Short mmCIF file of C-alpha atoms in Angstrom, two decimals:
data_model
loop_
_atom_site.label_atom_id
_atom_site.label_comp_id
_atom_site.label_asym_id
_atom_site.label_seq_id
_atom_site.Cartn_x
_atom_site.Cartn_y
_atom_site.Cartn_z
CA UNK A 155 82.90 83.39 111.18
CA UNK A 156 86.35 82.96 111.63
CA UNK A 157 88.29 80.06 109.98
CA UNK A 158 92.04 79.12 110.26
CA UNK A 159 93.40 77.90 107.04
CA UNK A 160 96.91 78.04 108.34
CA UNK A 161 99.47 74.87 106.85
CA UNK A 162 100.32 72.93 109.85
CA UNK A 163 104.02 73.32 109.27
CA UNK A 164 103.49 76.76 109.92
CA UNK A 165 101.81 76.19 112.92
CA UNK A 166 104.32 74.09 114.31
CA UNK A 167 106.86 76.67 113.32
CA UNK A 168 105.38 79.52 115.86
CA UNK A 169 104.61 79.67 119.41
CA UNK A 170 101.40 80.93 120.20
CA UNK A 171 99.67 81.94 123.15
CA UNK A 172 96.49 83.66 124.56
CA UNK A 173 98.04 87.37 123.88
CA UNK A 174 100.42 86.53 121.11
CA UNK A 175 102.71 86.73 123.73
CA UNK A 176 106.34 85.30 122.19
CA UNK A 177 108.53 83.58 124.99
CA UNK A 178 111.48 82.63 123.01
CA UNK A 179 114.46 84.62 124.03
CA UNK A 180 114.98 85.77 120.78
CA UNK A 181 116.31 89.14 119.55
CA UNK A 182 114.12 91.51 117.29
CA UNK A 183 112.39 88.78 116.00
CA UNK A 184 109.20 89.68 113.63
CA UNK A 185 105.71 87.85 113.45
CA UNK A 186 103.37 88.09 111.14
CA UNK A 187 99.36 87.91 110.72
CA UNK A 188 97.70 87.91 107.51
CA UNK A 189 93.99 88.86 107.90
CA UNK A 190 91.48 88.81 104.59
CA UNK A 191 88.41 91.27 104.37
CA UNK A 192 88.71 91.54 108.06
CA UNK A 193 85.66 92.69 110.39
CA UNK A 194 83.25 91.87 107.41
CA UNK A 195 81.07 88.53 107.67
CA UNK A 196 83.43 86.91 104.93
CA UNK A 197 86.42 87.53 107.45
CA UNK A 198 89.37 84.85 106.98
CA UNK A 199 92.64 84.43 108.79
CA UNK A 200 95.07 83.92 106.25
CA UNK A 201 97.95 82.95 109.29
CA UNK A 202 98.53 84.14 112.67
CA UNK A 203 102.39 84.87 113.77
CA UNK A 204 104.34 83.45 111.24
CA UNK A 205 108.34 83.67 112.38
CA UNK A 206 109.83 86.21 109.87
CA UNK A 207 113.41 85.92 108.03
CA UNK A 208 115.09 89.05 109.22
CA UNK A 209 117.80 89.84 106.31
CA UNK A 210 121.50 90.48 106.73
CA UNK A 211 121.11 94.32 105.27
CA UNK A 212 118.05 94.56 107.74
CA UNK A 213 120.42 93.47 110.68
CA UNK A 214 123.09 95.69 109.72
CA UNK A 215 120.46 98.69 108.99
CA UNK A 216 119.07 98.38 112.50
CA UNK A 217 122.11 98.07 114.41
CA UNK A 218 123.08 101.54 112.52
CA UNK A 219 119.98 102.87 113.18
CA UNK A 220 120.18 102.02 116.91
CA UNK A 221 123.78 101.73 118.20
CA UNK A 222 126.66 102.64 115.91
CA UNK A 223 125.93 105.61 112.99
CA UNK A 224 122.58 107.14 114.11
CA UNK A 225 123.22 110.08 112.63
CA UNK A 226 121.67 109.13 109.11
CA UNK A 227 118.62 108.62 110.21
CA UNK A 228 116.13 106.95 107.39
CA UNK A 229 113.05 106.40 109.35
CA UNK A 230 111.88 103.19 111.06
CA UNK A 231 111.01 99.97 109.09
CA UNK A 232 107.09 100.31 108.75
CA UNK A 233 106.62 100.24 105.29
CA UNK A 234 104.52 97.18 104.39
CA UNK A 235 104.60 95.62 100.99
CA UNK A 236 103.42 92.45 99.18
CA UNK A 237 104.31 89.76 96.80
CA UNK A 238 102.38 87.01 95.03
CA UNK A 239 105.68 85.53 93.31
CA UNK A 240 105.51 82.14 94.12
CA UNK A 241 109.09 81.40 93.92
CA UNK A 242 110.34 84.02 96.16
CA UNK A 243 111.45 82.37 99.71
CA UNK A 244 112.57 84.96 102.35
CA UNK A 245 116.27 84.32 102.85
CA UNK A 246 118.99 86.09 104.77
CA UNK A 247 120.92 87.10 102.03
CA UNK A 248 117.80 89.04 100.17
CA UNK A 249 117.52 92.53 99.85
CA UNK A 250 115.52 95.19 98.43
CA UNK A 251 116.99 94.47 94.68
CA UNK A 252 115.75 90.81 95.26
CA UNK A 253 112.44 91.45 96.62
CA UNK A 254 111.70 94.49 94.21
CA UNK A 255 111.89 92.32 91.27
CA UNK A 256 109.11 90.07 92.80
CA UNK A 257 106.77 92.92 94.68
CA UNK A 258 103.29 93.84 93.64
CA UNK A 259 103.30 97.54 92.55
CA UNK A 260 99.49 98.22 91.55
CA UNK A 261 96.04 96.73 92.12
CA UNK A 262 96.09 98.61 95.23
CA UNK A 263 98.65 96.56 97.02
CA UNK A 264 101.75 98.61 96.27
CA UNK A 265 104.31 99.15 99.46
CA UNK A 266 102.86 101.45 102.17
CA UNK A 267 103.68 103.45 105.43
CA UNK A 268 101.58 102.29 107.69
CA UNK A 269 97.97 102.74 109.31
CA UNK A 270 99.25 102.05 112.87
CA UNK A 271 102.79 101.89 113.91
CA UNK A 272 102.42 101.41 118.02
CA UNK A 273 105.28 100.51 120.40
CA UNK A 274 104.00 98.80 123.80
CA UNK A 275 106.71 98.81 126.62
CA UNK A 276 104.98 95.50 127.78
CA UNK A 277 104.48 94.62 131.55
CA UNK A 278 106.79 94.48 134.38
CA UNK A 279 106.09 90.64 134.62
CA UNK A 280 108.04 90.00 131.40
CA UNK A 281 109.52 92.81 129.81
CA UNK A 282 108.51 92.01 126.48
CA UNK A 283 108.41 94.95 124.28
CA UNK A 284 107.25 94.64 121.11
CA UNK A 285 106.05 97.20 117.92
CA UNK A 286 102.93 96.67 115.98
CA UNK A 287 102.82 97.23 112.72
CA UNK A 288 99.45 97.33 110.99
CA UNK A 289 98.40 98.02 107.17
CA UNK A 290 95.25 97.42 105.72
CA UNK A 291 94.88 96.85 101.96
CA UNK A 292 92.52 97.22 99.30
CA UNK A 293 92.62 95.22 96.43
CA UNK A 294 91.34 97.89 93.85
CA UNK A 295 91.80 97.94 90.14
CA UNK A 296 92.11 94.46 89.15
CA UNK A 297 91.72 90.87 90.93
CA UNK A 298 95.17 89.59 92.37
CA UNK A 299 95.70 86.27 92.76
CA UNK A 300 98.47 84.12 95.17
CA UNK A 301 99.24 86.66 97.31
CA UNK A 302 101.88 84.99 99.49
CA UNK A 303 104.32 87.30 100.93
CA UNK A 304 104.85 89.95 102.98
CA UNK A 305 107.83 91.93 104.02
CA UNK A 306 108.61 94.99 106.22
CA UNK A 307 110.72 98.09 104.19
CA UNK A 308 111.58 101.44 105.54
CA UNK A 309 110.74 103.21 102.48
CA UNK A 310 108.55 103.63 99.68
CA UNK A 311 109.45 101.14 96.81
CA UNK A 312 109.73 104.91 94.43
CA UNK A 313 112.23 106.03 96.87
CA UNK A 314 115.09 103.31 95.63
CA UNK A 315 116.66 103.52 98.88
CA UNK A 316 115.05 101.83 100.97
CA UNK A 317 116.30 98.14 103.24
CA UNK A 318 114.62 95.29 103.26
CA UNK A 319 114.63 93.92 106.54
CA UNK A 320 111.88 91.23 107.53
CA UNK A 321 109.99 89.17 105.09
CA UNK A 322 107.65 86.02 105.40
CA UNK A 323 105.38 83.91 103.73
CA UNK A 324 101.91 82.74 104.48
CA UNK A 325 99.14 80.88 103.10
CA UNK A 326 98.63 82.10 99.20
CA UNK A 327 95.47 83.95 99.22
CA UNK A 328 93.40 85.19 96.11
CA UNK A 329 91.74 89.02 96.25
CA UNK A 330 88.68 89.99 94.24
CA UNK A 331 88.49 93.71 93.85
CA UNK A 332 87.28 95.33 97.23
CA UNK A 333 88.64 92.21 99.06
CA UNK A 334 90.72 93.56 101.98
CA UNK A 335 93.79 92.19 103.25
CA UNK A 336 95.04 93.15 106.67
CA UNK A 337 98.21 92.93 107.13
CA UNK A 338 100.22 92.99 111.06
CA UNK A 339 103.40 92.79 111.70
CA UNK A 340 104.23 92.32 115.55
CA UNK A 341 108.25 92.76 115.97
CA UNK A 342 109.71 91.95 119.35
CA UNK A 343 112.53 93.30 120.96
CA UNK A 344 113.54 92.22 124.84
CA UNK B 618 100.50 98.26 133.12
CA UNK B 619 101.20 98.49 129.95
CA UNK B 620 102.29 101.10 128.49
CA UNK B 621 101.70 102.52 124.20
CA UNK B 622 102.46 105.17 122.30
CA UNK B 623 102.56 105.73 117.98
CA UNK B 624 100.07 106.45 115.88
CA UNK B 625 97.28 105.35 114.43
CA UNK B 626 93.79 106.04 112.61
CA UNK B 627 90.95 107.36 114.47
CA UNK B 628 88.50 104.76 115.69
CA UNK B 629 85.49 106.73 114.21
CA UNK B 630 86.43 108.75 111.25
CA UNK B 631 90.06 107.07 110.15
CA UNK B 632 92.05 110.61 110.31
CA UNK B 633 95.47 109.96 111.54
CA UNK B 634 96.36 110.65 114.83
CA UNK B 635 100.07 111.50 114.61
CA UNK B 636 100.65 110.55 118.34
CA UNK B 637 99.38 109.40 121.19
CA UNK B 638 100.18 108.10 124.75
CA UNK B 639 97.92 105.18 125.82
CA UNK B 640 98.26 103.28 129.53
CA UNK B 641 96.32 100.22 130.08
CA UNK B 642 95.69 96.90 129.35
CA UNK B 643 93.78 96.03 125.80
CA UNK B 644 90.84 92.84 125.60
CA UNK B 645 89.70 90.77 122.99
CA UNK B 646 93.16 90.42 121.59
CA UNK B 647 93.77 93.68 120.53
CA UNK B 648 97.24 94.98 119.65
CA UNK B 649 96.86 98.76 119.22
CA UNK B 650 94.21 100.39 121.17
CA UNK B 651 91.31 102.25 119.59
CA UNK B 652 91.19 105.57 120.06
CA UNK B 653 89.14 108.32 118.76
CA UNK B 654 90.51 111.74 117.14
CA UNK B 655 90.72 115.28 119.08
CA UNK B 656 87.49 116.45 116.82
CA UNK B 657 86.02 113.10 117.30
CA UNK B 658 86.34 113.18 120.91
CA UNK B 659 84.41 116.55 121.20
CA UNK B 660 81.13 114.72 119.36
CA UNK B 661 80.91 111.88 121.81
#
């Protein structure tokens, strides 16, 4: 069975639809869907398309990446980590330094390329073109408890270079060990 | 019709598939399509 347990604020804070389907004209804006032990009977949706903060050295990585100095290329933003930190609040002005201090880094939740990384042109009807982002984790060594944050990196947290570029927070959630936690980040860009 | 490419893991045995070209429409919700691997695909 599948139960909700989203906070209503963050309900009313996204837009949902029958195929996650975001009509705000917004630009490169990141959602995010937090899925515990997910296709087992003790399956639990931790949120569904919670609005991301996308951070000033994100912006300014991607418009490098894409339009101005595209000759460094560092390799796209699909590095998922995690944080349990419950005074971290994605801002603007946060950056890797900021959300290193606060990031899980063993239990089996350390930062991780991801499973799936899959960009879909979307349909002639609306043009919405969006890449999904997908990483499943397994809590491994040790229970975890609180996790409430997840943010999008284009590097490994041992590489020390990498940008932080979209972050959000969900719904704490606690992880026994061999509790999964699904983790899919849908980033739109029309 | 909508139109994919990436990668992902294999549907059956969770190898990655490095990249891959999908056209269609997905159901029940789905984001990335399932899809199985070259060596998987020769045991169906």
């Amino acid at each position: 069975m599948i139960t909700e347990n989203t906070t209503r604020d963050e309900q009313l804070n996204t837009k949902l639809s029958k195929n996650s389907t975001i009509k705000e004209s917004q630009f490169g804006s990141g959602y995010l869907t937090v899925i515990k032990n997910a296709g087992k009977s003790n399956e639990e949706v931790i949120c569904k398309d919670v609005h991301n903060v996308l951070t000033a050295e994100g912006t300014a990585w991607v418009h490098d990446q894409c339009y101005i100095d595209n000759s460094g290329q560092t390799g796209g933003a699909r590095y998922i980590g995690l944080s349990n930190d419950g005074s971290f609040t994605p801002d603007r002005d946060d950056d890797r330094a900021s959300w290193e201090a606060v990031e899980e880094n063993s239990n089996g939740l350390v930062r991780a390329n991801a499973d799936s990384a899959v960009f879909n042109a979307g349909v002639s009807s609306t043009y919405i073109a969006t890449s999904t982002i997908v990483k499943t984790f397994t809590c491994d060594t040790g229970a975890v408890a609180g996790i409430r944050v997840s943010s999008l990196l284009n590097n490994t947290r041992a590489s020390g270079t990498s940008i932080l570029v979209h972050s959000a927070t969900f719904t704490s959630v606690d992880l026994e060990v061999d509790d999964t936690l699904q983790v899919t980040w849908v980033i739109t860009l029309y | 019709m909508a139109k994919f490419h990436g990668d992902t893991l294999c549907v059956i045995c969770g190898t990655k598939i490095e990249h891959f070209e999908w056209e269609g429409e997905l159901k029940n919700g789905r984001l990335i399509p399932a899809i199985p691997c070259e060596e998987c695909k020769k045991t169906l």
